[in-house]
CSV table of C-alpha atoms and ligand atoms in Angstrom, one decimal:
chain,number,residue,atom,x,y,z
A,1,MET,CA,10.0,-16.5,-38.2
A,2,ILE,CA,11.5,-14.6,-35.3
A,3,ALA,CA,10.6,-14.9,-32.1
A,4,ARG,CA,9.5,-12.0,-30.2
A,5,THR,CA,10.5,-11.7,-26.8
A,6,ALA,CA,9.0,-9.4,-24.1
A,7,PRO,CA,11.3,-6.9,-22.3
A,8,SER,CA,13.2,-8.3,-19.3
A,9,VAL,CA,11.6,-6.5,-16.2
A,10,HIS,CA,15.3,-6.3,-15.0
A,11,THR,CA,16.5,-3.9,-18.0
A,12,THR,CA,13.5,-2.0,-17.6
A,13,SER,CA,13.2,0.9,-15.9
A,14,TRP,CA,9.6,1.8,-13.3
A,15,GLN,CA,8.3,4.1,-15.2
A,16,GLN,CA,8.2,2.0,-18.2
A,17,LEU,CA,6.9,-0.5,-15.9
A,18,LEU,CA,4.0,1.3,-14.6
A,19,ARG,CA,3.2,2.7,-18.0
A,20,ASP,CA,3.2,-1.2,-19.7
A,21,ALA,CA,0.8,-2.4,-16.4
A,22,ILE,CA,-2.3,-4.2,-17.4
A,23,ARG,CA,-5.3,-2.0,-17.2
A,24,THR,CA,-7.9,-3.8,-18.5
A,25,PRO,CA,-10.0,-7.2,-16.7
A,26,ASP,CA,-9.9,-8.7,-20.7
A,27,GLU,CA,-6.0,-7.9,-20.7
A,28,LEU,CA,-5.4,-10.1,-17.3
A,29,PHE,CA,-7.4,-12.4,-18.3
A,30,HIS,CA,-5.6,-13.4,-21.9
A,31,ALA,CA,-2.1,-12.5,-20.1
A,32,LEU,CA,-3.2,-15.2,-17.6
A,33,GLY,CA,-4.8,-17.7,-19.6
A,34,LEU,CA,-8.5,-17.3,-18.0
A,35,GLU,CA,-10.1,-16.2,-21.0
A,36,GLY,CA,-12.7,-18.7,-19.8
A,37,HIS,CA,-13.5,-17.6,-16.4
A,38,PRO,CA,-17.5,-18.0,-15.9
A,39,MET,CA,-17.3,-13.9,-14.4
A,40,ALA,CA,-15.5,-12.7,-17.4
A,41,GLU,CA,-17.9,-10.7,-19.7
A,42,GLN,CA,-19.7,-9.3,-16.4
A,43,ILE,CA,-16.0,-8.1,-15.1
A,44,SER,CA,-15.1,-6.6,-18.2
A,45,ALA,CA,-18.1,-4.6,-18.0
A,46,HIS,CA,-17.5,-3.1,-14.4
A,47,GLN,CA,-14.8,0.1,-14.9
A,48,GLU,CA,-15.5,1.9,-12.0
A,49,PHE,CA,-12.0,1.5,-10.2
A,50,PRO,CA,-10.1,0.6,-13.0
A,51,VAL,CA,-7.6,-2.7,-13.2
A,52,VAL,CA,-3.7,-2.2,-12.5
A,53,VAL,CA,-1.3,-4.8,-12.7
A,54,PRO,CA,2.1,-4.0,-13.4
A,55,ALA,CA,4.4,-7.0,-14.9
A,56,PRO,CA,6.5,-7.8,-11.9
A,57,TYR,CA,3.1,-8.2,-10.1
A,58,LEU,CA,1.7,-10.4,-12.9
A,59,ALA,CA,5.1,-12.7,-12.8
A,60,ARG,CA,4.3,-13.6,-9.5
A,61,ILE,CA,0.3,-14.8,-10.4
A,62,GLU,CA,-0.1,-19.1,-11.4
A,63,ARG,CA,-1.9,-18.9,-14.7
A,64,GLY,CA,-4.7,-20.6,-15.5
A,65,ASN,CA,-5.8,-20.8,-11.4
A,66,PRO,CA,-8.5,-18.0,-11.3
A,67,GLU,CA,-8.6,-18.8,-7.7
A,68,ASP,CA,-4.7,-17.3,-7.2
A,69,PRO,CA,-4.7,-15.4,-3.8
A,70,LEU,CA,-2.4,-12.8,-5.7
A,71,LEU,CA,-4.7,-12.4,-8.8
A,72,LEU,CA,-8.2,-12.3,-6.4
A,73,GLN,CA,-6.4,-8.8,-5.0
A,74,VAL,CA,-6.3,-7.4,-8.3
A,75,LEU,CA,-9.2,-9.1,-10.6
A,76,PRO,CA,-12.7,-6.7,-10.2
A,77,ASP,CA,-15.4,-8.6,-8.5
A,78,VAL,CA,-19.0,-8.5,-9.7
A,79,ALA,CA,-20.0,-8.7,-5.8
A,80,GLU,CA,-18.2,-4.8,-5.7
A,81,MET,CA,-21.2,-3.7,-7.3
A,82,GLN,CA,-23.0,-4.6,-4.4
A,83,LEU,CA,-24.5,-2.1,-1.5
A,84,THR,CA,-24.1,-3.3,1.8
A,85,GLU,CA,-24.9,-1.4,4.9
A,86,GLY,CA,-22.3,-0.4,7.1
A,87,TYR,CA,-20.0,0.2,4.2
A,88,ASN,CA,-19.2,3.6,2.6
A,89,SER,CA,-17.2,5.9,0.7
A,90,ASP,CA,-15.0,7.5,3.4
A,91,PRO,CA,-14.8,4.8,6.6
A,92,LEU,CA,-12.4,6.7,8.3
A,93,SER,CA,-13.6,10.3,8.1
A,94,GLU,CA,-11.0,11.1,6.4
A,95,ARG,CA,-12.1,14.4,4.3
A,96,ASP,CA,-12.8,15.9,8.5
A,97,ALA,CA,-9.4,15.5,9.1
A,98,ASN,CA,-8.2,16.8,5.6
A,99,PRO,CA,-7.1,20.6,6.6
A,100,LEU,CA,-5.0,21.1,3.3
A,101,PRO,CA,-5.0,19.6,-0.1
A,102,GLY,CA,-2.6,16.8,1.0
A,103,LEU,CA,-2.5,17.0,3.6
A,104,ILE,CA,-4.3,14.3,6.9
A,105,HIS,CA,-3.8,15.6,10.2
A,106,LYS,CA,-5.4,12.6,12.7
A,107,TYR,CA,-3.1,11.5,15.2
A,108,HIS,CA,-1.4,14.1,17.3
A,109,ASN,CA,2.5,13.7,16.4
A,110,ARG,CA,2.1,12.8,13.2
A,111,VAL,CA,1.2,13.5,9.8
A,112,LEU,CA,0.2,11.7,6.2
A,113,LEU,CA,1.0,14.1,3.0
A,114,THR,CA,-0.9,12.3,-0.2
A,115,LEU,CA,1.5,12.4,-2.1
A,116,ALA,CA,0.6,10.9,-5.5
A,117,SER,CA,-3.3,10.3,-6.7
A,118,HIS,CA,-2.5,6.9,-8.2
A,119,CYS,CA,-0.9,3.3,-7.3
A,120,ALA,CA,1.3,1.3,-9.1
A,121,ILE,CA,-1.3,-1.6,-8.7
A,122,ASN,CA,-5.0,-1.5,-7.9
A,123,CYS,CA,-6.2,-3.3,-4.8
A,124,ARG,CA,-9.8,-4.3,-5.0
A,125,TYR,CA,-10.1,-3.9,-1.4
A,126,CYS,CA,-8.9,-0.4,-0.9
A,127,PHE,CA,-10.4,2.0,1.1
A,128,ARG,CA,-9.1,4.8,-0.6
A,129,ARG,CA,-10.9,3.7,-3.9
A,130,HIS,CA,-13.3,6.7,-3.0
A,131,PHE,CA,-11.1,9.0,-2.0
A,132,PRO,CA,-11.0,12.7,-3.9
A,133,TYR,CA,-7.8,12.6,-5.1
A,134,LYS,CA,-8.0,15.2,-7.7
A,135,GLU,CA,-8.8,17.7,-4.6
A,136,ASN,CA,-5.5,16.6,-3.3
A,137,ALA,CA,-2.9,16.7,-5.5
A,138,PRO,CA,-1.7,19.8,-4.6
A,139,GLY,CA,1.3,21.7,-6.4
A,140,ARG,CA,4.3,23.9,-5.7
A,141,GLN,CA,3.0,26.4,-4.0
A,142,GLN,CA,0.2,24.0,-1.5
A,143,TRP,CA,3.4,22.2,-0.8
A,144,LEU,CA,4.6,25.4,0.4
A,145,ASP,CA,1.6,25.7,2.7
A,146,VAL,CA,1.9,22.1,3.9
A,147,LEU,CA,5.7,22.6,5.0
A,148,GLU,CA,4.2,25.5,7.0
A,149,TYR,CA,1.7,23.8,8.6
A,150,ILE,CA,4.2,21.3,10.1
A,151,ARG,CA,7.4,23.9,10.6
A,152,SER,CA,4.3,26.1,12.7
A,153,ARG,CA,3.5,22.7,15.1
A,154,PRO,CA,6.2,21.5,17.1
A,155,GLU,CA,4.1,18.5,18.2
A,156,ILE,CA,4.4,16.9,14.8
A,157,ASP,CA,7.6,14.7,15.1
A,158,GLU,CA,7.3,12.5,12.0
A,159,VAL,CA,5.9,13.0,8.1
A,160,ILE,CA,4.6,9.9,6.6
A,161,TYR,CA,4.4,9.7,2.7
A,162,SER,CA,1.5,8.6,1.5
A,163,GLY,CA,-1.2,8.3,-1.5
A,164,GLY,CA,-2.2,6.7,-3.2
A,165,GLU,CA,0.9,5.4,-4.0
A,166,PRO,CA,3.8,7.8,-2.5
A,167,LEU,CA,6.6,6.4,-4.5
A,168,ALA,CA,4.9,6.7,-7.6
A,169,VAL,CA,5.8,10.6,-7.7
A,170,ASN,CA,9.5,11.2,-9.3
A,171,ASP,CA,12.6,11.1,-7.9
A,172,GLN,CA,13.8,15.3,-8.1
A,173,ARG,CA,9.9,15.9,-6.1
A,174,LEU,CA,10.5,13.7,-3.5
A,175,ALA,CA,14.1,14.2,-2.7
A,176,TRP,CA,13.0,18.0,-3.1
A,177,LEU,CA,10.4,17.6,-0.1
A,178,SER,CA,12.8,15.6,1.5
A,179,GLN,CA,15.4,18.0,1.6
A,180,GLN,CA,13.0,20.9,2.7
A,181,LEU,CA,11.5,18.0,5.2
A,182,SER,CA,14.5,17.3,6.9
A,183,GLY,CA,15.1,21.8,7.5
A,184,ILE,CA,12.5,21.6,10.1
A,185,PRO,CA,14.0,21.0,13.2
A,186,HIS,CA,11.3,19.2,15.4
A,187,LEU,CA,10.7,16.6,12.8
A,188,LYS,CA,12.4,13.1,13.4
A,189,ARG,CA,11.5,10.7,10.8
A,190,LEU,CA,9.8,10.1,7.6
A,191,ARG,CA,7.8,7.5,7.4
A,192,ILE,CA,7.3,5.9,3.9
A,193,HIS,CA,4.0,3.9,3.1
A,194,THR,CA,4.3,2.3,-0.3
A,195,ARG,CA,2.9,-1.0,-2.1
A,196,MET,CA,5.6,-0.1,-4.6
A,197,PRO,CA,8.7,-3.0,-3.2
A,198,ILE,CA,5.7,-5.4,-4.0
A,199,ALA,CA,4.6,-4.1,-7.3
A,200,ILE,CA,7.5,-3.0,-9.3
A,201,PRO,CA,10.6,-3.3,-7.0
A,202,GLN,CA,12.8,-1.9,-9.6
A,203,ARG,CA,11.3,1.4,-8.2
A,204,VAL,CA,14.1,0.9,-5.3
A,205,ASN,CA,17.1,2.7,-7.5
A,206,GLN,CA,19.9,4.5,-7.7
A,207,GLU,CA,18.1,7.8,-7.5
A,208,LEU,CA,15.2,6.7,-4.7
A,209,ARG,CA,18.1,5.4,-2.5
A,210,GLN,CA,20.0,8.6,-3.1
A,211,TRP,CA,17.5,10.9,-1.3
A,212,ILE,CA,16.9,8.5,1.1
A,213,SER,CA,20.0,7.7,2.3
A,214,ALA,CA,21.1,12.0,2.2
A,215,SER,CA,18.0,12.7,4.9
A,216,ARG,CA,18.9,13.9,8.1
A,217,LEU,CA,15.5,12.4,9.2
A,218,GLN,CA,15.1,8.2,10.3
A,219,VAL,CA,13.3,6.7,7.5
A,220,VAL,CA,10.9,4.2,8.4
A,221,MET,CA,9.3,2.1,5.5
A,222,VAL,CA,6.0,0.3,5.7
A,223,ILE,CA,5.6,-1.9,3.2
A,224,HIS,CA,2.3,-3.3,2.3
A,225,CYS,CA,2.5,-6.8,1.5
A,226,ASN,CA,-1.0,-9.7,2.1
A,227,HIS,CA,0.4,-12.9,0.8
A,228,PRO,CA,3.8,-14.6,0.6
A,229,ASN,CA,3.6,-15.2,-2.9
A,230,GLU,CA,3.9,-11.7,-2.9
A,231,LEU,CA,7.7,-11.6,-1.7
A,232,ASP,CA,10.1,-12.9,-4.7
A,233,THR,CA,13.7,-12.5,-4.7
A,234,ASP,CA,13.3,-8.8,-6.7
A,235,THR,CA,11.5,-7.8,-3.8
A,236,VAL,CA,13.8,-9.0,-1.1
A,237,ASN,CA,16.6,-7.8,-3.0
A,238,ALA,CA,15.2,-4.3,-3.1
A,239,CYS,CA,14.4,-4.7,0.7
A,240,LYS,CA,17.9,-5.5,1.3
A,241,LEU,CA,19.1,-2.4,-0.6
A,242,LEU,CA,16.7,-0.4,1.5
A,243,GLN,CA,18.4,-1.9,4.9
A,244,ARG,CA,21.9,-1.3,4.0
A,245,ASP,CA,20.7,2.1,3.5
A,246,GLY,CA,19.9,2.6,6.9
A,247,VAL,CA,15.6,2.2,6.3
A,248,THR,CA,13.7,0.4,9.2
A,249,LEU,CA,11.6,-1.9,7.7
A,250,LEU,CA,8.1,-2.8,9.0
A,251,ASN,CA,4.8,-4.6,6.6
A,252,GLN,CA,1.6,-4.5,7.1
A,253,SER,CA,-1.4,-6.3,5.6
A,254,VAL,CA,-4.6,-6.4,5.6
A,255,LEU,CA,-6.9,-9.3,6.6
A,256,LEU,CA,-8.6,-10.4,3.3
A,257,ARG,CA,-11.1,-12.9,2.9
A,258,GLY,CA,-10.3,-16.3,0.5
A,259,ILE,CA,-6.7,-14.4,0.6
A,260,ASN,CA,-4.8,-14.7,4.0
A,261,ASP,CA,-7.1,-15.2,6.8
A,262,ASN,CA,-5.8,-18.5,7.9
A,263,VAL,CA,-3.6,-19.3,10.1
A,264,SER,CA,-0.9,-21.2,8.1
A,265,THR,CA,-0.6,-18.2,5.6
A,266,LEU,CA,-0.4,-15.4,8.4
A,267,ILE,CA,2.6,-17.5,9.9
A,268,GLU,CA,4.7,-17.7,6.6
A,269,LEU,CA,4.3,-14.4,5.5
A,270,SER,CA,5.4,-13.2,8.9
A,271,GLU,CA,8.3,-15.7,8.8
A,272,ARG,CA,9.1,-14.6,5.4
A,273,LEU,CA,8.8,-11.3,5.4
A,274,PHE,CA,11.0,-11.6,9.0
A,275,ALA,CA,14.0,-13.6,7.2
A,276,ALA,CA,14.1,-10.4,4.5
A,277,GLY,CA,14.6,-7.8,7.3
A,278,ILE,CA,11.3,-6.8,7.2
A,279,SER,CA,9.1,-6.4,10.9
A,280,PRO,CA,5.5,-7.5,10.6
A,281,TYR,CA,3.9,-4.0,12.1
A,282,TYR,CA,-0.1,-4.4,11.5
A,283,LEU,CA,-2.6,-6.2,10.6
A,284,HIS,CA,-5.6,-4.6,9.2
A,285,LEU,CA,-9.2,-5.3,10.0
A,286,LEU,CA,-10.7,-4.8,6.3
A,287,ASP,CA,-12.0,-0.5,6.4
A,288,LYS,CA,-15.5,-0.5,6.0
A,289,VAL,CA,-15.5,0.5,2.3
A,290,GLN,CA,-18.2,0.0,0.1
A,291,GLY,CA,-17.5,-2.2,-2.9
A,292,ALA,CA,-15.6,-4.2,-0.6
A,293,ALA,CA,-17.3,-6.1,2.0
A,294,HIS,CA,-16.9,-9.5,0.5
A,295,PHE,CA,-13.5,-9.9,1.3
A,296,ASP,CA,-14.4,-9.1,4.8
A,297,ILE,CA,-13.9,-11.2,8.3
A,298,GLU,CA,-15.7,-10.8,11.2
A,299,ARG,CA,-14.1,-8.9,14.3
A,300,HIS,CA,-14.0,-12.2,16.4
A,301,GLN,CA,-12.5,-14.7,13.9
A,302,ALA,CA,-9.9,-12.3,13.1
A,303,ILE,CA,-9.3,-12.4,16.9
A,304,ALA,CA,-9.3,-15.5,17.1
A,305,LEU,CA,-6.7,-16.1,14.1
A,306,ILE,CA,-4.1,-14.0,16.1
A,307,ASP,CA,-4.4,-15.4,19.0
A,308,GLU,CA,-3.8,-18.5,17.5
A,309,MET,CA,-1.0,-17.3,15.6
A,310,ARG,CA,0.5,-16.1,18.9
A,311,THR,CA,0.4,-19.6,20.4
A,312,ARG,CA,2.6,-20.7,17.2
A,313,CYS,CA,5.2,-18.2,16.6
A,314,SER,CA,7.6,-15.7,18.1
A,315,GLY,CA,6.0,-12.9,19.5
A,316,TYR,CA,8.2,-10.6,17.6
A,317,LEU,CA,5.9,-12.6,14.2
A,318,VAL,CA,3.4,-11.8,15.2
A,319,PRO,CA,1.6,-8.7,13.8
A,320,ALA,CA,-0.8,-6.0,16.4
A,321,LEU,CA,-4.1,-6.6,15.1
A,322,ALA,CA,-5.4,-3.2,14.2
A,323,GLN,CA,-8.9,-1.5,13.4
A,324,GLU,CA,-9.1,2.0,12.2
A,325,ASN,CA,-12.1,3.9,13.7
A,326,ALA,CA,-13.5,7.6,12.6
A,327,GLY,CA,-12.7,10.1,15.3
A,328,MET,CA,-10.5,8.4,17.2
A,329,LYS,CA,-6.9,9.0,18.3
A,330,SER,CA,-5.2,6.2,17.3
A,331,LYS,CA,-5.9,2.7,15.9
A,332,THR,CA,-7.7,0.1,17.9
A,333,VAL,CA,-5.3,-2.7,18.7
A,334,LEU,CA,-7.2,-6.1,19.1
A,335,GLY,CA,-6.7,-9.2,20.5
B,401,LIG,C1,-2.3,5.0,10.3
B,401,LIG,C2,-2.5,6.2,10.3
B,401,LIG,C3,-1.2,7.1,10.6
B,401,LIG,C4,-0.1,6.4,10.8
B,401,LIG,O1,-0.6,5.5,12.6
B,401,LIG,P1,0.3,4.4,13.4
B,401,LIG,O2,-0.2,4.0,14.3
B,401,LIG,O3,1.5,5.5,13.8
B,401,LIG,O4,1.2,3.6,12.3
B,401,LIG,C5,-1.2,8.5,10.4
B,401,LIG,N1,-2.1,9.1,9.9
B,401,LIG,C6,-3.0,8.8,9.5
B,401,LIG,C7,-4.4,9.5,8.8
B,401,LIG,C8,-3.4,7.0,9.3
B,401,LIG,O5,-4.7,6.5,8.7
B,402,LIG,S1,-1.7,0.0,-3.8
B,402,LIG,FE1,-2.4,0.6,-1.3
B,402,LIG,S2,-3.7,3.0,-1.6
B,402,LIG,FE2,-3.0,1.5,-3.8
B,402,LIG,S3,-5.2,0.9,-4.1
B,402,LIG,FE3,-3.6,-0.7,-3.2
B,402,LIG,S4,-3.9,-0.5,-1.3
B,402,LIG,FE4,-4.9,0.8,-2.1
């Protein structure tokens, strides 16, 4: 018998890794030896916000452990189907700040572009799980309108690539857009909010590094890492390459019940991020999106956690505890 070996993630392109991602709870249970999971049947029946787990992320989940903190971020929970008061489908009222398809302008100097309608991993707590991405998947003419919007507003000095997952877009389009933005004189920075270095670190390839290096703008990448186990060698190496290209690396996390809601996990996360050259930026309180209430932490508990963290580690390892409130001119920092 010839042993079949799975293709190595090291030789597979990011596009292939994304195409081959696990997309059903059953596949996920099978890959992790969890076929006997007590909720397997109910979870498999629930498909409103689909499962997406790429192989590099799967590899960091412990087999046979239904409580693994990475698994809990990607496995649907029957609790998602409960309607909870105070949680809704657009907790940040982003639809009010969406003047053009693909553009969210909520804060004075910076605009956010929703570049991709999908992600390389689907996180169950995601506040964008109900966002009307289909109405926000602009074509070329609409991107020209977005560029005109930015060009005509000199107060805008920073553009944020967001999504979905902005790095799920191919490099040819990203390079074109970044080049257009470089030509707008009042822009200073290009910021990329991405979970790709965690989900598929192979995304940090030559093509990506090329357009990033070519940009006149200062490039900041805000990685989205919630747990120290999410940082493996491939992710750390990808970050080192970006740093070599002059990219400033920051991290934002979401405070999640049962996943990272204790001081030792938060400190270990900050320590490992910093060792990889990534500065902790924000620790977000969960946005009150319907279907994610079971991840939420009370505000006073979150403040106690961050205060405790501050007594136990260096100031620059403590992220700002932040909350986004609809209608405010910035995020609110607590604690
Ligand atoms: C979070 C966010 C930003 C960036 O805010 P910072 O505090 O600068 O990180 C910009 N636009 C929108 C719509 C946001 O949600
Ligand atoms: S990668 Fe970000 S936008 Fe995509 S599902 Fe996860 S949290 Fe949401």
